[in-house]
Each structure stands twice: as structure tokens, then as C-alpha cells.
Short mmCIF file of C-alpha atoms and ligand atoms in Angstrom, two decimals:
data_model
loop_
_atom_site.label_atom_id
_atom_site.label_comp_id
_atom_site.label_asym_id
_atom_site.label_seq_id
_atom_site.Cartn_x
_atom_site.Cartn_y
_atom_site.Cartn_z
CA MET F 5 -9.43 -8.89 32.47
CA SER F 6 -7.05 -7.55 29.84
CA GLU F 7 -6.71 -9.45 26.58
CA GLU F 8 -3.50 -11.36 25.90
CA PRO F 9 -1.55 -9.70 23.06
CA ALA F 10 -1.26 -11.85 19.94
CA PRO F 11 2.14 -13.51 19.61
CA THR F 12 4.32 -11.49 17.20
CA ALA F 13 4.62 -14.46 14.87
CA LEU F 14 0.86 -14.42 14.26
CA LEU F 15 0.53 -10.73 13.52
CA PRO F 16 -0.19 -10.21 9.84
CA PRO F 17 2.80 -9.24 7.73
CA GLU F 18 2.96 -5.48 7.31
CA HIS F 19 3.68 -5.58 3.58
CA VAL F 20 2.58 -8.23 1.09
CA ALA F 21 3.67 -7.99 -2.55
CA ILE F 22 2.07 -10.14 -5.24
CA ILE F 23 3.21 -11.22 -8.70
CA MET F 24 -0.17 -11.68 -10.33
CA ASP F 25 0.57 -14.42 -12.85
CA GLY F 26 -1.35 -16.90 -14.96
CA ASN F 27 -3.96 -14.77 -16.78
CA GLY F 28 -2.92 -16.08 -20.20
CA ARG F 29 -2.91 -19.75 -19.22
CA TRP F 30 -6.25 -19.33 -17.44
CA ALA F 31 -7.77 -17.95 -20.65
CA ALA F 32 -6.10 -20.57 -22.87
CA ALA F 33 -7.56 -23.35 -20.71
CA ARG F 34 -10.99 -21.91 -21.55
CA LYS F 35 -10.15 -21.48 -25.25
CA LYS F 36 -10.45 -17.71 -24.85
CA PRO F 37 -8.02 -14.98 -25.93
CA ARG F 38 -5.35 -13.91 -23.42
CA LYS F 39 -7.11 -10.53 -23.09
CA PHE F 40 -10.07 -12.26 -21.49
CA GLY F 41 -7.75 -13.58 -18.77
CA HIS F 42 -6.42 -10.08 -18.11
CA HIS F 43 -9.97 -8.76 -17.94
CA GLN F 44 -10.92 -11.37 -15.33
CA GLY F 45 -7.64 -10.59 -13.57
CA VAL F 46 -8.96 -7.12 -12.72
CA GLU F 47 -11.80 -8.73 -10.76
CA ALA F 48 -9.17 -10.70 -8.84
CA VAL F 49 -7.36 -7.42 -8.10
CA ARG F 50 -10.56 -6.07 -6.52
CA ARG F 51 -11.01 -9.23 -4.42
CA CYS F 52 -7.37 -9.06 -3.38
CA VAL F 53 -7.55 -5.42 -2.25
CA ASN F 54 -10.65 -6.21 -0.18
CA ALA F 55 -8.99 -9.29 1.30
CA ALA F 56 -5.88 -7.30 2.24
CA GLY F 57 -8.07 -4.82 4.13
CA ALA F 58 -10.03 -7.61 5.85
CA LEU F 59 -6.86 -9.45 6.86
CA GLY F 60 -5.16 -6.42 8.40
CA ILE F 61 -2.45 -5.91 5.77
CA ARG F 62 -1.16 -2.33 5.72
CA TYR F 63 0.85 -2.33 2.49
CA LEU F 64 -0.15 -4.27 -0.61
CA THR F 65 1.98 -4.13 -3.76
CA LEU F 66 0.69 -5.65 -7.01
CA TYR F 67 2.85 -6.31 -10.08
CA SER F 68 0.69 -5.42 -13.07
CA PHE F 69 3.02 -4.61 -15.98
CA SER F 70 6.76 -5.20 -16.17
CA THR F 71 9.36 -3.38 -18.24
CA GLU F 72 9.75 -6.71 -20.08
CA ASN F 73 6.02 -7.01 -20.84
CA TRP F 74 6.56 -4.51 -23.70
CA ARG F 75 7.88 -7.56 -25.60
CA ARG F 76 4.33 -8.96 -25.86
CA PRO F 77 2.15 -8.52 -28.96
CA LYS F 78 1.00 -4.92 -29.47
CA ASP F 79 -2.68 -5.68 -29.01
CA GLU F 80 -2.03 -7.43 -25.69
CA VAL F 81 0.01 -4.46 -24.44
CA LYS F 82 -2.82 -2.16 -25.49
CA ALA F 83 -5.37 -4.32 -23.68
CA LEU F 84 -3.28 -4.19 -20.49
CA PHE F 85 -3.01 -0.40 -20.70
CA ASP F 86 -6.75 -0.06 -21.33
CA LEU F 87 -7.47 -2.21 -18.28
CA MET F 88 -5.19 -0.03 -16.15
CA ARG F 89 -7.04 3.08 -17.38
CA GLY F 90 -10.42 1.45 -16.75
CA PHE F 91 -9.45 0.29 -13.26
CA VAL F 92 -8.37 3.75 -12.16
CA GLU F 93 -11.38 5.43 -13.73
CA LYS F 94 -13.91 2.98 -12.28
CA ASP F 95 -12.39 2.34 -8.86
CA LEU F 96 -10.74 5.62 -7.88
CA GLU F 97 -13.79 7.02 -6.07
CA GLN F 98 -14.33 3.88 -4.02
CA LEU F 99 -10.64 3.51 -3.17
CA ARG F 100 -10.53 7.14 -2.09
CA ALA F 101 -13.67 6.78 0.04
CA GLU F 102 -12.36 3.61 1.70
CA GLY F 103 -9.14 5.27 2.82
CA VAL F 104 -6.81 3.56 0.35
CA ARG F 105 -3.68 5.45 -0.65
CA VAL F 106 -2.59 4.48 -4.16
CA ARG F 107 0.94 4.78 -5.48
CA ILE F 108 2.11 3.72 -8.91
CA LEU F 109 5.64 2.29 -8.90
CA GLY F 110 7.66 2.20 -12.08
CA SER F 111 9.18 4.29 -14.81
CA ARG F 112 7.23 7.13 -16.39
CA ASP F 113 9.29 6.67 -19.60
CA ASN F 114 7.33 5.26 -22.56
CA LEU F 115 4.02 6.20 -20.92
CA SER F 116 1.60 8.37 -22.85
CA ALA F 117 0.54 11.74 -21.44
CA ASP F 118 -2.98 10.52 -20.61
CA ILE F 119 -1.65 7.65 -18.48
CA ILE F 120 0.71 10.00 -16.65
CA THR F 121 -2.22 12.37 -15.97
CA LEU F 122 -4.22 9.41 -14.65
CA ILE F 123 -1.36 8.33 -12.37
CA ASP F 124 -1.03 11.87 -11.01
CA ARG F 125 -4.78 11.98 -10.44
CA VAL F 126 -5.06 8.71 -8.53
CA GLU F 127 -1.96 9.47 -6.45
CA GLY F 128 -3.06 13.05 -5.79
CA GLN F 129 -6.64 12.23 -4.84
CA THR F 130 -5.67 9.50 -2.39
CA ARG F 131 -2.54 11.07 -0.90
CA HIS F 132 -4.12 11.87 2.48
CA ASN F 133 -5.41 8.32 2.98
CA ASP F 134 -3.64 5.89 5.27
CA LYS F 135 -5.87 2.88 5.89
CA LEU F 136 -4.35 0.64 3.23
CA PHE F 137 -1.35 1.54 1.10
CA LEU F 138 -1.91 0.07 -2.35
CA ASN F 139 1.11 0.17 -4.65
CA ILE F 140 0.68 -0.83 -8.27
CA ALA F 141 3.88 -1.70 -10.09
CA PHE F 142 3.18 -0.60 -13.65
CA ASN F 143 5.91 -0.25 -16.28
CA TYR F 144 8.07 -1.49 -13.43
CA GLY F 145 11.36 -3.37 -13.43
CA GLY F 146 13.60 -3.81 -10.41
CA ARG F 147 16.83 -3.21 -12.33
CA ASN F 148 15.37 -0.14 -14.01
CA GLU F 149 14.29 1.21 -10.60
CA ILE F 150 17.79 0.75 -9.14
CA ALA F 151 19.37 2.41 -12.19
CA ARG F 152 16.97 5.37 -11.87
CA ALA F 153 17.80 5.67 -8.15
CA CYS F 154 21.53 5.78 -9.01
CA SER F 155 20.91 8.44 -11.68
CA ALA F 156 18.90 10.53 -9.20
CA LEU F 157 21.74 10.30 -6.67
CA MET F 158 24.35 11.20 -9.30
CA GLU F 159 22.32 14.22 -10.29
CA LYS F 160 22.17 15.37 -6.65
CA VAL F 161 25.95 14.96 -6.33
CA ARG F 162 26.43 16.95 -9.54
CA THR F 163 24.28 19.85 -8.33
CA GLY F 164 25.85 19.78 -4.87
CA ALA F 165 22.58 18.80 -3.14
CA PHE F 166 24.20 15.59 -1.93
CA SER F 167 27.78 15.54 -0.75
CA ALA F 168 28.38 12.01 0.52
CA ASP F 169 31.66 10.37 -0.54
CA THR F 170 30.09 6.99 -0.08
CA ILE F 171 26.64 5.90 -1.14
CA THR F 172 24.98 3.94 1.65
CA GLU F 173 22.25 1.31 1.43
CA ALA F 174 19.86 3.82 2.99
CA ASP F 175 20.69 6.37 0.26
CA ILE F 176 19.68 3.89 -2.42
CA THR F 177 16.55 2.80 -0.51
CA ASP F 178 15.49 6.45 -0.20
CA HIS F 179 15.73 7.01 -3.96
CA LEU F 180 13.72 3.99 -5.07
CA ASP F 181 10.05 4.26 -6.11
CA THR F 182 9.27 2.57 -2.78
CA ALA F 183 10.96 5.29 -0.67
CA SER F 184 9.14 5.42 2.71
CA ILE F 185 7.43 2.07 2.07
CA PRO F 186 8.77 -0.78 4.26
CA ASP F 187 10.33 -3.78 2.50
CA PRO F 188 7.85 -6.56 1.71
CA ASP F 189 7.66 -9.29 4.36
CA MET F 190 6.27 -11.74 1.85
CA ILE F 191 6.23 -11.98 -1.93
CA VAL F 192 3.49 -14.20 -3.34
CA ARG F 193 3.47 -15.49 -6.91
CA THR F 194 0.44 -17.18 -8.38
CA SER F 195 0.41 -19.75 -11.23
CA GLY F 196 3.13 -21.93 -9.72
CA GLU F 197 6.08 -20.16 -11.38
CA GLN F 198 9.09 -19.81 -9.10
CA ARG F 199 10.90 -16.64 -10.12
CA LEU F 200 10.93 -12.94 -9.32
CA SER F 201 10.76 -11.71 -12.96
CA ASN F 202 12.51 -8.42 -12.06
CA PHE F 203 10.13 -7.57 -9.19
CA LEU F 204 11.34 -5.59 -6.16
CA LEU F 205 14.92 -6.87 -6.51
CA TRP F 206 16.40 -4.56 -3.87
CA GLN F 207 13.44 -4.69 -1.47
CA SER F 208 13.01 -8.48 -1.54
CA ALA F 209 16.33 -9.19 0.23
CA TYR F 210 14.59 -10.84 3.20
CA ALA F 211 11.07 -11.38 1.93
CA GLU F 212 9.53 -14.81 2.36
CA PHE F 213 8.75 -16.16 -1.11
CA VAL F 214 5.44 -18.04 -1.38
CA VAL F 215 4.26 -19.71 -4.57
CA LEU F 216 0.56 -20.49 -4.93
CA ASP F 217 -0.86 -23.04 -7.32
CA VAL F 218 -3.72 -20.87 -8.55
CA MET F 219 -4.03 -18.83 -11.73
CA TRP F 220 -4.51 -15.16 -10.94
CA PRO F 221 -8.10 -14.82 -12.29
CA ASP F 222 -9.20 -17.50 -9.79
CA PHE F 223 -7.59 -15.75 -6.80
CA VAL F 224 -9.96 -15.28 -3.82
CA GLN F 225 -9.50 -14.36 -0.14
CA LYS F 226 -8.95 -18.04 0.78
CA HIS F 227 -5.72 -18.01 -1.28
CA PHE F 228 -4.55 -14.91 0.57
CA GLU F 229 -5.27 -16.73 3.84
CA ASP F 230 -3.34 -19.81 2.60
CA ALA F 231 -0.33 -17.60 1.84
CA LEU F 232 -0.51 -16.08 5.34
CA ASP F 233 -0.65 -19.58 6.87
CA ILE F 234 2.51 -20.54 4.97
CA TYR F 235 4.15 -17.26 6.04
CA HIS F 236 3.36 -17.89 9.70
CA CYS F 237 5.10 -21.28 9.54
CA ARG F 238 8.35 -19.73 8.32
CA GLU F 239 11.17 -18.80 10.66
CA ARG F 240 12.55 -15.43 9.60
CA ARG F 241 16.19 -15.58 10.72
CA LYS F 242 17.54 -12.58 8.83
CA GLY F 243 21.08 -13.90 9.10
CA GLN F 244 20.91 -14.82 12.75
CA VAL F 245 21.04 -18.34 14.20
CA GLY F 246 17.75 -20.25 14.49
CA ILE F 247 15.62 -20.25 17.63
C1 IPE M 2 -0.03 -12.06 -15.65
O1 IPE M 2 -0.50 -13.09 -16.46
C2 IPE M 2 -0.32 -10.68 -16.20
C3 IPE M 2 0.84 -9.98 -16.74
C4 IPE M 2 2.05 -10.42 -16.77
C5 IPE M 2 0.60 -8.67 -17.29
P1 IPE M 2 0.27 -13.55 -17.77
O2 IPE M 2 -0.20 -12.76 -18.92
O3 IPE M 2 1.74 -13.52 -17.57
O4 IPE M 2 -0.24 -15.03 -17.89
P2 IPE M 2 0.60 -16.32 -18.30
O5 IPE M 2 1.79 -16.36 -17.41
O6 IPE M 2 0.97 -16.16 -19.74
O7 IPE M 2 -0.34 -17.46 -18.06
C1 IPE M 3 5.69 -10.99 -14.31
O1 IPE M 3 4.99 -11.96 -15.00
C2 IPE M 3 5.11 -9.64 -14.56
C3 IPE M 3 3.80 -9.39 -14.00
C4 IPE M 3 3.09 -10.21 -13.26
C5 IPE M 3 3.25 -8.08 -14.29
P1 IPE M 3 5.46 -12.50 -16.44
O2 IPE M 3 4.47 -13.51 -16.83
O3 IPE M 3 5.68 -11.37 -17.36
O4 IPE M 3 6.87 -13.15 -16.09
P2 IPE M 3 7.71 -14.23 -16.90
O5 IPE M 3 7.88 -13.70 -18.28
O6 IPE M 3 6.95 -15.51 -16.88
O7 IPE M 3 8.99 -14.34 -16.14
MG1 MG M 4 3.08 -14.89 -16.89
#
């Protein structure tokens, strides 16, 4: 007897994007420096990537450093950069072996040469993988990304490589850092805050927004499952009338 196909509504979302928030408050509640929260946050990243694989998610995008996070104290910014370096150095081999393709979204401006080399290395060494697409938004801002896409289009028009009189939505989509990545079906934010903070502004047009009441360092697979349960209860109308 053939198995009944799962109803579409219960298939996992193809793309989940997460605003990993609450590291500082988690640390403060333990009378520890904010850096300690970020450090523990990396463990939550590892749990989250494993959970995404186990739950059948194909694209996972994690917001790890925003263009606005440069406004934080210098030593905190340095700690966040060191953690990014450490994560890539420690986890690259395992990610590569497990079939994860890593892409770093965001501007390369203001990044030191060693970070750019690291980004090229992790993207290059995982580029043939296709089991899980892990995108890390680092030095990322949605407005900055749209402005860079417009500049790239203008440059193509100037050199004659692009001759359209009108710029279409698809043209902009194709020049974003997320070109070829489907829009997120769901954006999750931890720590209870209810805002996008400049994350995936263009791509989030029809994403379901789910806020979880957990600080990022405490995030485990159960929270991912809770978010999926909430997602499955939503009716995605996309401008049409309800069912
Ligand atoms: C998220 O935690 C990590 C980054 C934004 C880099 P926060 O550092 O924003 O933690 P809270 O929001 O201050 O608790
Ligand atoms: C958003 O969190 C950025 C990341 C999670 C990397 P923030 O903590 O920086 O956002 P705001 O400042 O509370 O809006
Ligand atoms: Mg925060």
C-alpha cells in the first residue's frame, strides 16, 4: 500500500530565518559580561543548525551581526568578530563533511582582510554541498543590501551589460546577497522583541513572523519545533481571500 503524502500545510517550511537575540540580557541575568552571552550563543547556533537538519529545513539564515551593531562598544564588536572567526575555524570541516553549504550575507565593506579570506574559504570549501543551505548574515543590513543591489544594477546599465528601461522586482531580487535563495517562509526572533531590526527587508514581504520567549543562548531544538507548530497554524494568504 502506498503511503499517503503529507498535507502541504504540514511540510516543513523551505526557508527559516532567525534573528538570534537576547545574548546580552541572558548574560546580565547571570551577572556575567555580555561577551559571555555571545560565547554561549555560538553553542545555540550549533544546536540550531543540527535541529534544522533534523527537522527537514533546507535553507537556514541566521542574523549574527548587523550594520547597526558597529554602534556597540569596541570590545563587544571585537568579541563578536572573534567568535565568528572561531566558529568558521572550528566548525568548517564538520559543516563541509555534513553537506552544509555556507554563504555569508552582508557587506564586505569595513571587514578586515583576514575575515574576507575566511569568508571566501568557508564559501569556497562548501560550495558543492546541497544538503542544508546555511546563510550567515554578518555585517548585514537590509537597507544596505538593497542599496548595493541598486548600485550593481546601475553599474551594469552604465557598462551596457544591462539594457532594461525599467527595473523589475526580479532584477532587484537577483542582485541581492540572497540571489538564488528562496524568500524565507518564516522569520523567528528570540528574546520576545517584536521588530525586524533591518533583517531581510525585501525578502520578508510574505514571511510569517514568529516571536519566541527564549533568550538565544537557551535555544534548543524544542524551540525550533515550537516555532514550526506556530507556523503550521498560520494561514498564508499572500493577498488572496481566506480558505
Ligand atoms: C544578539 O544578542 C546578538 C547580537 C545582536 C550580535 P544581543 O547582544 O542583542 O542581546 P540583547 O538584546 O542585548 O539581550
Ligand atoms: C538584531 O539584534 C541583530 C542581530 C541579531 C544580529 P539587535 O539586538 O542588534 O537589535 P535591536 O538593536 O534590539 O533592534
Ligand atoms: Mg538584542
